[in-house]
Short mmCIF file of N, CA and C and ligand atoms in Angstrom, two decimals:
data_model
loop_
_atom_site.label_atom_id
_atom_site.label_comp_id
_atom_site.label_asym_id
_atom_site.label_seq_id
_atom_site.Cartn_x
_atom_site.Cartn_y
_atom_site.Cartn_z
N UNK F 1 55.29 170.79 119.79
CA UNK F 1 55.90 169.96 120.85
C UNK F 1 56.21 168.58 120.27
N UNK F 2 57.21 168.13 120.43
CA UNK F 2 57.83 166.73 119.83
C UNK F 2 57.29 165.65 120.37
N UNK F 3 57.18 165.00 119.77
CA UNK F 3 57.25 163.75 120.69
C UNK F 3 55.59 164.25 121.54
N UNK F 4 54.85 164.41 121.73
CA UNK F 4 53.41 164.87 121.70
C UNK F 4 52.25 164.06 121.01
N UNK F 5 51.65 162.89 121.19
CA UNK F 5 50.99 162.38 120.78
C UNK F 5 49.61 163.22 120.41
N UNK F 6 49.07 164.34 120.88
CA UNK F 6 48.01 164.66 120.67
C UNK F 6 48.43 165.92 120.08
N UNK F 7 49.57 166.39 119.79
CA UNK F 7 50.06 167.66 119.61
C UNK F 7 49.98 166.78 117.55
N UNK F 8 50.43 165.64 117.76
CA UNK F 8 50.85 164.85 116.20
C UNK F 8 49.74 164.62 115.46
N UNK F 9 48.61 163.79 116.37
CA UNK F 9 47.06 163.89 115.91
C UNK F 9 46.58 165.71 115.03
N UNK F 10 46.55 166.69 116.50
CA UNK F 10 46.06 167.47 116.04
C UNK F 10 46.59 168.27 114.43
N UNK F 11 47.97 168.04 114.14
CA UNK F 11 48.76 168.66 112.68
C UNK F 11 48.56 167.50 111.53
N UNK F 12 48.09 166.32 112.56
CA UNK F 12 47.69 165.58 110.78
C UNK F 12 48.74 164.08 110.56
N UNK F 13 49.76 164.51 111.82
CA UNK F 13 50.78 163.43 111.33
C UNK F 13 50.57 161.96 111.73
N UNK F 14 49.39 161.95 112.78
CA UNK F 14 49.00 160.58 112.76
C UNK F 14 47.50 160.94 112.37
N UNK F 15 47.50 160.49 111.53
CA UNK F 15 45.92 159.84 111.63
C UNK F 15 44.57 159.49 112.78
N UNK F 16 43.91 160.07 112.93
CA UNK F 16 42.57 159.89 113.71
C UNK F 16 41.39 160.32 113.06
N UNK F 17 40.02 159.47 114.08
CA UNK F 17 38.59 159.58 113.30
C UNK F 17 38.73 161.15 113.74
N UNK F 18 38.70 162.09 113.09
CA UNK F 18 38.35 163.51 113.31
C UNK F 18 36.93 163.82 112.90
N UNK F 19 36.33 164.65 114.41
CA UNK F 19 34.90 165.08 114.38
C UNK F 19 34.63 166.52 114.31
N UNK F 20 35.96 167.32 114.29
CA UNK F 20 35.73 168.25 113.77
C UNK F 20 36.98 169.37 114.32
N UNK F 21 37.24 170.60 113.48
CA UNK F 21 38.51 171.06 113.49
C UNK F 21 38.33 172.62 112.89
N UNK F 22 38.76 173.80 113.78
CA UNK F 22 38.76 174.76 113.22
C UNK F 22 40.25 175.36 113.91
N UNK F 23 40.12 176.32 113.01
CA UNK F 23 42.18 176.97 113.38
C UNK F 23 42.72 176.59 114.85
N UNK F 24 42.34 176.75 116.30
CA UNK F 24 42.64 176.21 117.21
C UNK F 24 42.46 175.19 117.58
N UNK F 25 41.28 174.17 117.25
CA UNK F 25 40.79 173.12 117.92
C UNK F 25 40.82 171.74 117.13
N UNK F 26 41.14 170.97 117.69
CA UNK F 26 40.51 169.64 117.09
C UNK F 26 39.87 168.91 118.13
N UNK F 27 39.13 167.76 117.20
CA UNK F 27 38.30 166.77 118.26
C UNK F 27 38.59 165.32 116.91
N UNK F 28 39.04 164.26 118.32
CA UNK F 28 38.54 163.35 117.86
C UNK F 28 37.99 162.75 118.27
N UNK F 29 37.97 161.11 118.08
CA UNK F 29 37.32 159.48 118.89
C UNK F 29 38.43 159.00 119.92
N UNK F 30 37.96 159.05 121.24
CA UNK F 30 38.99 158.30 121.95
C UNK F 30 39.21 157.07 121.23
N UNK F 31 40.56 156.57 121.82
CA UNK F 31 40.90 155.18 120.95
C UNK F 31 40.14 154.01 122.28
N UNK F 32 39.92 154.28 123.61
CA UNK F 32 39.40 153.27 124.37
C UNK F 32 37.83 154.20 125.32
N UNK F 33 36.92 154.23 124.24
CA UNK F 33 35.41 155.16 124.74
C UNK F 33 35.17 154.43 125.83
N UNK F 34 34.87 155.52 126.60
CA UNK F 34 34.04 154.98 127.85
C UNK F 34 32.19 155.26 128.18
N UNK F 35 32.10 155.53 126.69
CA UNK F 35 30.98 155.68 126.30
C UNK F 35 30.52 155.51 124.94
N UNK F 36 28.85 155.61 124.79
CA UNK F 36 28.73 155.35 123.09
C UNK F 36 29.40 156.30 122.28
N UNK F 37 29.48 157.83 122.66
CA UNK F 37 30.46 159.14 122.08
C UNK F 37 30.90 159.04 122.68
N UNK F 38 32.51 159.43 122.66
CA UNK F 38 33.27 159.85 123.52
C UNK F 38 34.66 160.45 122.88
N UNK F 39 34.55 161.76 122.87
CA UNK F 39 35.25 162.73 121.65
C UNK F 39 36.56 163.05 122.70
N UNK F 40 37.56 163.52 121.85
CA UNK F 40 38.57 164.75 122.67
C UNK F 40 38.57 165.61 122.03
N UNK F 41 38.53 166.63 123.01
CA UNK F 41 38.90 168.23 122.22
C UNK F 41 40.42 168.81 122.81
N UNK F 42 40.69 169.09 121.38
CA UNK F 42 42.31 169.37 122.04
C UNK F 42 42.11 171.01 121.67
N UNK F 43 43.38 171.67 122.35
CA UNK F 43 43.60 172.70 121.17
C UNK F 43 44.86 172.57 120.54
N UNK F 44 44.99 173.18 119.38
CA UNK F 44 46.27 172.81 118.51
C UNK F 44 47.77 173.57 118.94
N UNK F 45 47.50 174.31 119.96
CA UNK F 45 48.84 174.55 120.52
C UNK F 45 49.13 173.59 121.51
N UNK F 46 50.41 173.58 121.80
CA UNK F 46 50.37 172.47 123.11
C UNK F 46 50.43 173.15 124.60
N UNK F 47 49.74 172.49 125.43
CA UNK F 47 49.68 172.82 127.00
C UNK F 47 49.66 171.86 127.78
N UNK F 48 50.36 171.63 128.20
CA UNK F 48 50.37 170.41 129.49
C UNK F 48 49.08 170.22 129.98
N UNK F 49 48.38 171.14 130.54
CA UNK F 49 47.15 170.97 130.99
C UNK F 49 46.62 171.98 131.18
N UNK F 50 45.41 172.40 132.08
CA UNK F 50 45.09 173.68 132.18
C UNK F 50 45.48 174.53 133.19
N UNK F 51 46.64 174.29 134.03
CA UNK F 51 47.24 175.17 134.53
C UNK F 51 48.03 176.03 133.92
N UNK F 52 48.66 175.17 132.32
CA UNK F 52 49.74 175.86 131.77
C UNK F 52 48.82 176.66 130.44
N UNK F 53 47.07 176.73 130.17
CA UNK F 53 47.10 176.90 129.64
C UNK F 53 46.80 179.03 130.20
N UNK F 54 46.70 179.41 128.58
CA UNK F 54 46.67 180.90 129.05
C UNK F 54 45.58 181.75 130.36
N UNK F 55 46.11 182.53 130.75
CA UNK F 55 45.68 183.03 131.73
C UNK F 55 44.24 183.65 131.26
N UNK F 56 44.15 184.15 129.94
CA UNK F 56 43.01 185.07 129.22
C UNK F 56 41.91 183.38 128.93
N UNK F 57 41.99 182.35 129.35
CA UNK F 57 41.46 181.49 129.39
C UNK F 57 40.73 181.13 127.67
N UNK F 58 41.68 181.41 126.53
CA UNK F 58 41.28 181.77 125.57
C UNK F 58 41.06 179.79 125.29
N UNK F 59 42.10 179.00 125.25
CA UNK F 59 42.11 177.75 124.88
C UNK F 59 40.77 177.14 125.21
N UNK F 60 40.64 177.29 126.31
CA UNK F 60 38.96 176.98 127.09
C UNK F 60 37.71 177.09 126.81
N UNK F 61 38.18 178.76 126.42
CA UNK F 61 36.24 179.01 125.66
C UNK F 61 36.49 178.36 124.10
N UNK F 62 37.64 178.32 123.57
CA UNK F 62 37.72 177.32 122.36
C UNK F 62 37.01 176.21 121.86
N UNK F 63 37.50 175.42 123.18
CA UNK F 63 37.50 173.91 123.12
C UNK F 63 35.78 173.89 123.74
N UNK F 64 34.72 174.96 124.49
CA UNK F 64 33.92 174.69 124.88
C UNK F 64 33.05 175.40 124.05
N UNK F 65 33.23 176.66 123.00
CA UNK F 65 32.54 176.19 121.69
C UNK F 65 32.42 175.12 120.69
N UNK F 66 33.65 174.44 120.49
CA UNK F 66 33.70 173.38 119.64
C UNK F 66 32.93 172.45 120.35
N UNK F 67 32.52 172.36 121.70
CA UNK F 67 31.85 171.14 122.07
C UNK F 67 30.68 171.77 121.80
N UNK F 68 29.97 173.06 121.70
CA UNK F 68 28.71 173.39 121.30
C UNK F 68 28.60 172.66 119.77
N UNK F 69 29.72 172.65 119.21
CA UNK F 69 29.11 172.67 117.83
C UNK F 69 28.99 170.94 117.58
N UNK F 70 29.62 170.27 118.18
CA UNK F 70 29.69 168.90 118.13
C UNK F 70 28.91 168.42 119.06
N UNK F 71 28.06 169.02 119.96
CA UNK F 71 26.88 168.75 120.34
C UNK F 71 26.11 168.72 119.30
N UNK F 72 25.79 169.47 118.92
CA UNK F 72 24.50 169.66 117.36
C UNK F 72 24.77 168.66 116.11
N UNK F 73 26.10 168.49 116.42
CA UNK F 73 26.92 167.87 115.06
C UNK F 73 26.04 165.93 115.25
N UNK F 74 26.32 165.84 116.26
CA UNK F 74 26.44 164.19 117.05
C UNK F 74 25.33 164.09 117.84
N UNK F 75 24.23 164.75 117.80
CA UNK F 75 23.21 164.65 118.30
C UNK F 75 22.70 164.47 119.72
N UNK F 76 23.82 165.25 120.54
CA UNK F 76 23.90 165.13 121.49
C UNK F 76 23.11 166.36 122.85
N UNK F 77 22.29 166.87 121.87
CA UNK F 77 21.67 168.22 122.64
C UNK F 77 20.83 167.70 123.36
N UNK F 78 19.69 166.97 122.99
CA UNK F 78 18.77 166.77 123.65
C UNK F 78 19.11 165.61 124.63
N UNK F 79 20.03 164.79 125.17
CA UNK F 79 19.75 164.18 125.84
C UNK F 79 20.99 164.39 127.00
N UNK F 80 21.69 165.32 126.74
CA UNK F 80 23.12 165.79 127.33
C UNK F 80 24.45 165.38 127.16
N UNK F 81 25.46 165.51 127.52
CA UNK F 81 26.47 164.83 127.94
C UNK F 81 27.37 165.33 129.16
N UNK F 82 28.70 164.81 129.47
CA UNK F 82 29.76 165.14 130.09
C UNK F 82 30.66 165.79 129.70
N UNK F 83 31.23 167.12 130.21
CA UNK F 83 32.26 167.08 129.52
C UNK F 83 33.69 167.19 130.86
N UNK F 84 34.83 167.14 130.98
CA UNK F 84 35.59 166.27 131.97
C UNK F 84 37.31 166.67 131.55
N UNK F 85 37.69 167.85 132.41
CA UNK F 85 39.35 167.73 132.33
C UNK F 85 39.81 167.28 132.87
N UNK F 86 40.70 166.04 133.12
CA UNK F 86 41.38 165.27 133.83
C UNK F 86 42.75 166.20 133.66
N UNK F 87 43.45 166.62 135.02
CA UNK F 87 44.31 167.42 135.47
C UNK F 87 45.67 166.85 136.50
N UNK F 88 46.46 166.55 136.30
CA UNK F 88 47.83 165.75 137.39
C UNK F 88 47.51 164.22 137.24
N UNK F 89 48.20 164.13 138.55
CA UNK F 89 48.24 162.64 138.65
C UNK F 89 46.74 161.88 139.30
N UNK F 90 46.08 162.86 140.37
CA UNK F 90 44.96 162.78 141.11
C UNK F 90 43.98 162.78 140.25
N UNK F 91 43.93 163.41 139.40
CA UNK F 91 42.89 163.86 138.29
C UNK F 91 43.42 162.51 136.96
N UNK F 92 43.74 161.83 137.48
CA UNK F 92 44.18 160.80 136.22
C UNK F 92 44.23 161.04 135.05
N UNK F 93 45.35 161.79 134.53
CA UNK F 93 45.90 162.54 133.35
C UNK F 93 46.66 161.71 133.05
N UNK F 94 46.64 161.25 131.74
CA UNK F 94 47.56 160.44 130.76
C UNK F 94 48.19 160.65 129.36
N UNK F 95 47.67 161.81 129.67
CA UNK F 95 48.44 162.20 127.93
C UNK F 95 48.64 163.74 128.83
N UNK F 96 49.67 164.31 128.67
CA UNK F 96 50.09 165.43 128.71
C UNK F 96 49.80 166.25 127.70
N UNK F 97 49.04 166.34 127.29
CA UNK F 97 48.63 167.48 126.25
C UNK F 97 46.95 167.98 127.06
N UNK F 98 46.93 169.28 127.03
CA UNK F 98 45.49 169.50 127.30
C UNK F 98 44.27 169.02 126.84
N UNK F 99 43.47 168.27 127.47
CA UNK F 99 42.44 168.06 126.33
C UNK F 99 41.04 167.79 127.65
N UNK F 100 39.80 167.72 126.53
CA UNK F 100 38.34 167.64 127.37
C UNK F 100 37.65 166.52 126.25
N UNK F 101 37.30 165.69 127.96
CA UNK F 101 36.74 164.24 127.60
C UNK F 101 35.22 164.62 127.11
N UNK F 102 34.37 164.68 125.90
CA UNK F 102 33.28 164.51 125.75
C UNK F 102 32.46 163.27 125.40
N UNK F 103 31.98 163.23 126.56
CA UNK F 103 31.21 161.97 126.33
C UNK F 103 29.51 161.95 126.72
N UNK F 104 28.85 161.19 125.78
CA UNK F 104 27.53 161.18 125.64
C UNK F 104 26.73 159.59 124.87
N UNK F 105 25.70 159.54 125.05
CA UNK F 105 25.01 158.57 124.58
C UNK F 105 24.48 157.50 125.77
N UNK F 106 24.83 158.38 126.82
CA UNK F 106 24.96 157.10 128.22
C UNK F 106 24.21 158.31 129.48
N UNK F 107 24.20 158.00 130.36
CA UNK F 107 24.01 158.70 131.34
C UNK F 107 24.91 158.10 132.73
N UNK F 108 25.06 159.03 133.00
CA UNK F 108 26.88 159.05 133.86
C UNK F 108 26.04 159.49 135.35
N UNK F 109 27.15 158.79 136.29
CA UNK F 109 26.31 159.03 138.09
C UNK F 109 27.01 159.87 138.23
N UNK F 110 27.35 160.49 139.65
CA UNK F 110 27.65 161.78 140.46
C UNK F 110 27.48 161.37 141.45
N UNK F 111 28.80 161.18 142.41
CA UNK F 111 30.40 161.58 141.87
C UNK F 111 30.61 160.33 141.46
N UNK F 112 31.27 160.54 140.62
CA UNK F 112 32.25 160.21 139.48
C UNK F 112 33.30 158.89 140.45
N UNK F 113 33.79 157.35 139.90
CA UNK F 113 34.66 156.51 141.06
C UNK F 113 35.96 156.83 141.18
P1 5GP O 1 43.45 161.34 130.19
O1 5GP O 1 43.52 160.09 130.98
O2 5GP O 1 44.82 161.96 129.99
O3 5GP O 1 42.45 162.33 130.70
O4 5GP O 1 42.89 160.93 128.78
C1 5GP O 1 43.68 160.48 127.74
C2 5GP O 1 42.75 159.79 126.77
O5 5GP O 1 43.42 159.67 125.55
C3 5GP O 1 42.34 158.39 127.19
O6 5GP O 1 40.92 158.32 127.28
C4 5GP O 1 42.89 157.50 126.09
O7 5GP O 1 42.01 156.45 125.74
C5 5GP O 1 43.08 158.47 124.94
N1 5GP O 1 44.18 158.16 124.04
C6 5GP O 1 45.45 157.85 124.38
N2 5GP O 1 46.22 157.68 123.29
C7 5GP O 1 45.40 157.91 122.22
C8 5GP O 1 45.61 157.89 120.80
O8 5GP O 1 46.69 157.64 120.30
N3 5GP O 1 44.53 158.17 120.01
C9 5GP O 1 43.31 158.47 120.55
N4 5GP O 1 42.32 158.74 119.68
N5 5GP O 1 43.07 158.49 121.87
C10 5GP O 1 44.11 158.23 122.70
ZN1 ZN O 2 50.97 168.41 122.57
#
Protein backbone atom coordinates (compact mmCIF):
# COMPACT_ATOMS: atom_id res chain seq x y z
CA UNK A 1 0.00 0.00 0.00
CA UNK A 2 1.55 3.43 -1.00
CA UNK A 3 1.71 6.08 0.71
CA UNK A 4 1.13 3.83 4.11
CA UNK A 5 3.15 4.95 6.86
CA UNK A 6 3.13 1.75 8.80
CA UNK A 7 2.89 -0.40 5.69
CA UNK A 8 6.76 1.73 4.94
CA UNK A 9 7.99 1.10 8.62
CA UNK A 10 7.02 -2.48 8.41
CA UNK A 11 9.34 -3.22 4.67
CA UNK A 12 12.21 -1.24 6.10
CA UNK A 13 11.77 1.98 4.14
CA UNK A 14 11.57 4.18 7.05
CA UNK A 15 13.40 3.44 9.78
CA UNK A 16 12.04 2.55 13.36
CA UNK A 17 13.22 1.23 16.97
CA UNK A 18 12.11 -2.40 15.94
CA UNK A 19 11.27 -4.90 18.85
CA UNK A 20 10.78 -7.57 16.92
CA UNK A 21 9.73 -9.11 13.42
CA UNK A 22 8.86 -12.40 11.94
CA UNK A 23 7.45 -13.07 8.17
CA UNK A 24 3.99 -11.42 9.04
CA UNK A 25 4.56 -9.19 11.90
CA UNK A 26 6.39 -6.32 13.04
CA UNK A 27 6.53 -4.33 16.28
CA UNK A 28 7.86 -1.24 17.05
CA UNK A 29 8.23 2.00 19.67
CA UNK A 30 5.39 4.33 19.37
CA UNK A 31 6.90 7.66 18.36
CA UNK A 32 4.50 9.52 21.26
CA UNK A 33 4.33 6.38 24.38
CA UNK A 34 1.70 6.66 26.53
CA UNK A 35 3.50 4.55 28.66
CA UNK A 36 7.03 3.33 29.93
CA UNK A 37 6.56 0.36 26.88
CA UNK A 38 4.50 1.08 24.49
CA UNK A 39 5.06 -1.15 21.26
CA UNK A 40 2.92 -1.50 17.89
CA UNK A 41 2.27 -4.61 16.35
CA UNK A 42 1.50 -4.38 12.84
CA UNK A 43 1.11 -7.07 10.37
CA UNK A 44 3.11 -6.71 7.19
CA UNK A 45 0.25 -6.89 4.85
CA UNK A 46 -1.86 -3.90 4.83
CA UNK A 47 -5.50 -3.68 6.40
CA UNK A 48 -7.26 -0.73 7.23
CA UNK A 49 -8.25 -2.14 10.37
CA UNK A 50 -9.78 -5.12 11.70
CA UNK A 51 -12.81 -5.17 9.92
CA UNK A 52 -10.86 -5.41 6.67
CA UNK A 53 -8.69 -7.79 8.16
CA UNK A 54 -9.22 -11.68 7.11
CA UNK A 55 -12.18 -13.43 8.06
CA UNK A 56 -9.94 -16.79 9.15
CA UNK A 57 -8.78 -14.12 11.75
CA UNK A 58 -5.23 -15.22 10.78
CA UNK A 59 -3.57 -11.44 11.12
CA UNK A 60 -4.86 -11.47 14.83
CA UNK A 61 -3.62 -14.64 16.26
CA UNK A 62 -0.29 -13.23 14.55
CA UNK A 63 0.03 -10.08 16.05
CA UNK A 64 -1.21 -11.78 19.53
CA UNK A 65 1.61 -14.31 19.44
CA UNK A 66 4.14 -11.76 18.72
CA UNK A 67 2.83 -9.94 21.77
CA UNK A 68 3.47 -13.32 23.70
CA UNK A 69 6.87 -13.23 22.63
CA UNK A 70 7.58 -9.55 23.38
CA UNK A 71 6.05 -10.02 26.58
CA UNK A 72 9.01 -12.36 27.64
CA UNK A 73 11.26 -10.31 25.39
CA UNK A 74 10.55 -6.75 27.54
CA UNK A 75 9.82 -8.14 30.67
CA UNK A 76 6.56 -7.66 30.76
CA UNK A 77 4.98 -11.05 32.10
CA UNK A 78 4.97 -10.63 35.47
CA UNK A 79 3.49 -7.48 36.01
CA UNK A 80 1.01 -7.34 32.84
CA UNK A 81 0.12 -5.08 30.27
CA UNK A 82 -2.58 -3.66 27.78
CA UNK A 83 -3.05 -4.59 24.74
CA UNK A 84 -5.72 -2.09 22.64
CA UNK A 85 -7.16 -1.90 18.86
CA UNK A 86 -8.23 1.39 18.21
CA UNK A 87 -10.92 0.91 15.31
CA UNK A 88 -12.87 4.14 13.17
CA UNK A 89 -13.22 7.36 14.13
CA UNK A 90 -14.98 6.50 17.74
CA UNK A 91 -12.28 4.16 18.50
CA UNK A 92 -9.68 6.98 17.75
CA UNK A 93 -7.80 5.47 14.85
CA UNK A 94 -5.05 7.46 13.30
CA UNK A 95 -3.06 5.63 11.17
CA UNK A 96 -5.02 3.50 8.85
CA UNK A 97 -3.05 0.59 8.86
CA UNK A 98 -4.06 -2.21 11.35
CA UNK A 99 -2.17 -2.27 14.32
CA UNK A 100 -2.29 -3.22 18.45
CA UNK A 101 -1.23 -0.72 21.05
CA UNK A 102 1.05 -2.65 23.61
CA UNK A 103 1.61 -1.04 26.45
CA UNK A 104 3.15 -1.86 29.85
CA UNK A 105 5.36 -0.68 32.68
CA UNK A 106 2.37 1.38 34.19
CA UNK A 107 -0.85 0.21 35.40
CA UNK A 108 -3.84 1.51 33.36
CA UNK A 109 -7.71 2.19 35.04
CA UNK A 110 -10.98 0.70 33.59
CA UNK A 111 -12.74 2.22 31.54
CA UNK A 112 -10.42 3.66 29.65
CA UNK A 113 -11.27 8.24 29.07
P1 LIG B 1 -4.03 4.97 16.60
O1 LIG B 1 -4.43 6.29 17.15
O2 LIG B 1 -4.27 4.90 15.10
O3 LIG B 1 -4.62 3.81 17.33
O4 LIG B 1 -2.49 4.84 16.85
C1 LIG B 1 -1.52 5.33 15.99
C2 LIG B 1 -0.24 5.40 16.79
O5 LIG B 1 0.82 5.51 15.89
C3 LIG B 1 -0.16 6.60 17.73
O6 LIG B 1 0.03 6.14 19.06
C4 LIG B 1 1.03 7.38 17.21
O7 LIG B 1 1.83 7.92 18.25
C5 LIG B 1 1.80 6.34 16.42
N1 LIG B 1 2.54 6.85 15.27
C6 LIG B 1 2.08 7.68 14.31
N2 LIG B 1 3.02 7.91 13.37
C7 LIG B 1 4.10 7.16 13.75
C8 LIG B 1 5.40 6.97 13.18
O8 LIG B 1 5.75 7.51 12.14
N3 LIG B 1 6.26 6.15 13.85
C9 LIG B 1 5.89 5.52 15.01
N4 LIG B 1 6.80 4.73 15.59
N5 LIG B 1 4.68 5.68 15.58
C10 LIG B 1 3.79 6.49 14.95
ZN1 LIG C 1 -0.28 -0.12 5.43
Amino acid sequence: MEDCIFCKIANGEIPSKLVYEDEAVAAFYDLTPQAPIHVLIVPKRHYADILEAEESGAPLNQMARAAKTIARQLGLEENGFRLVINTGADGGQTVPHLHMHMMGGRAFGWPAG
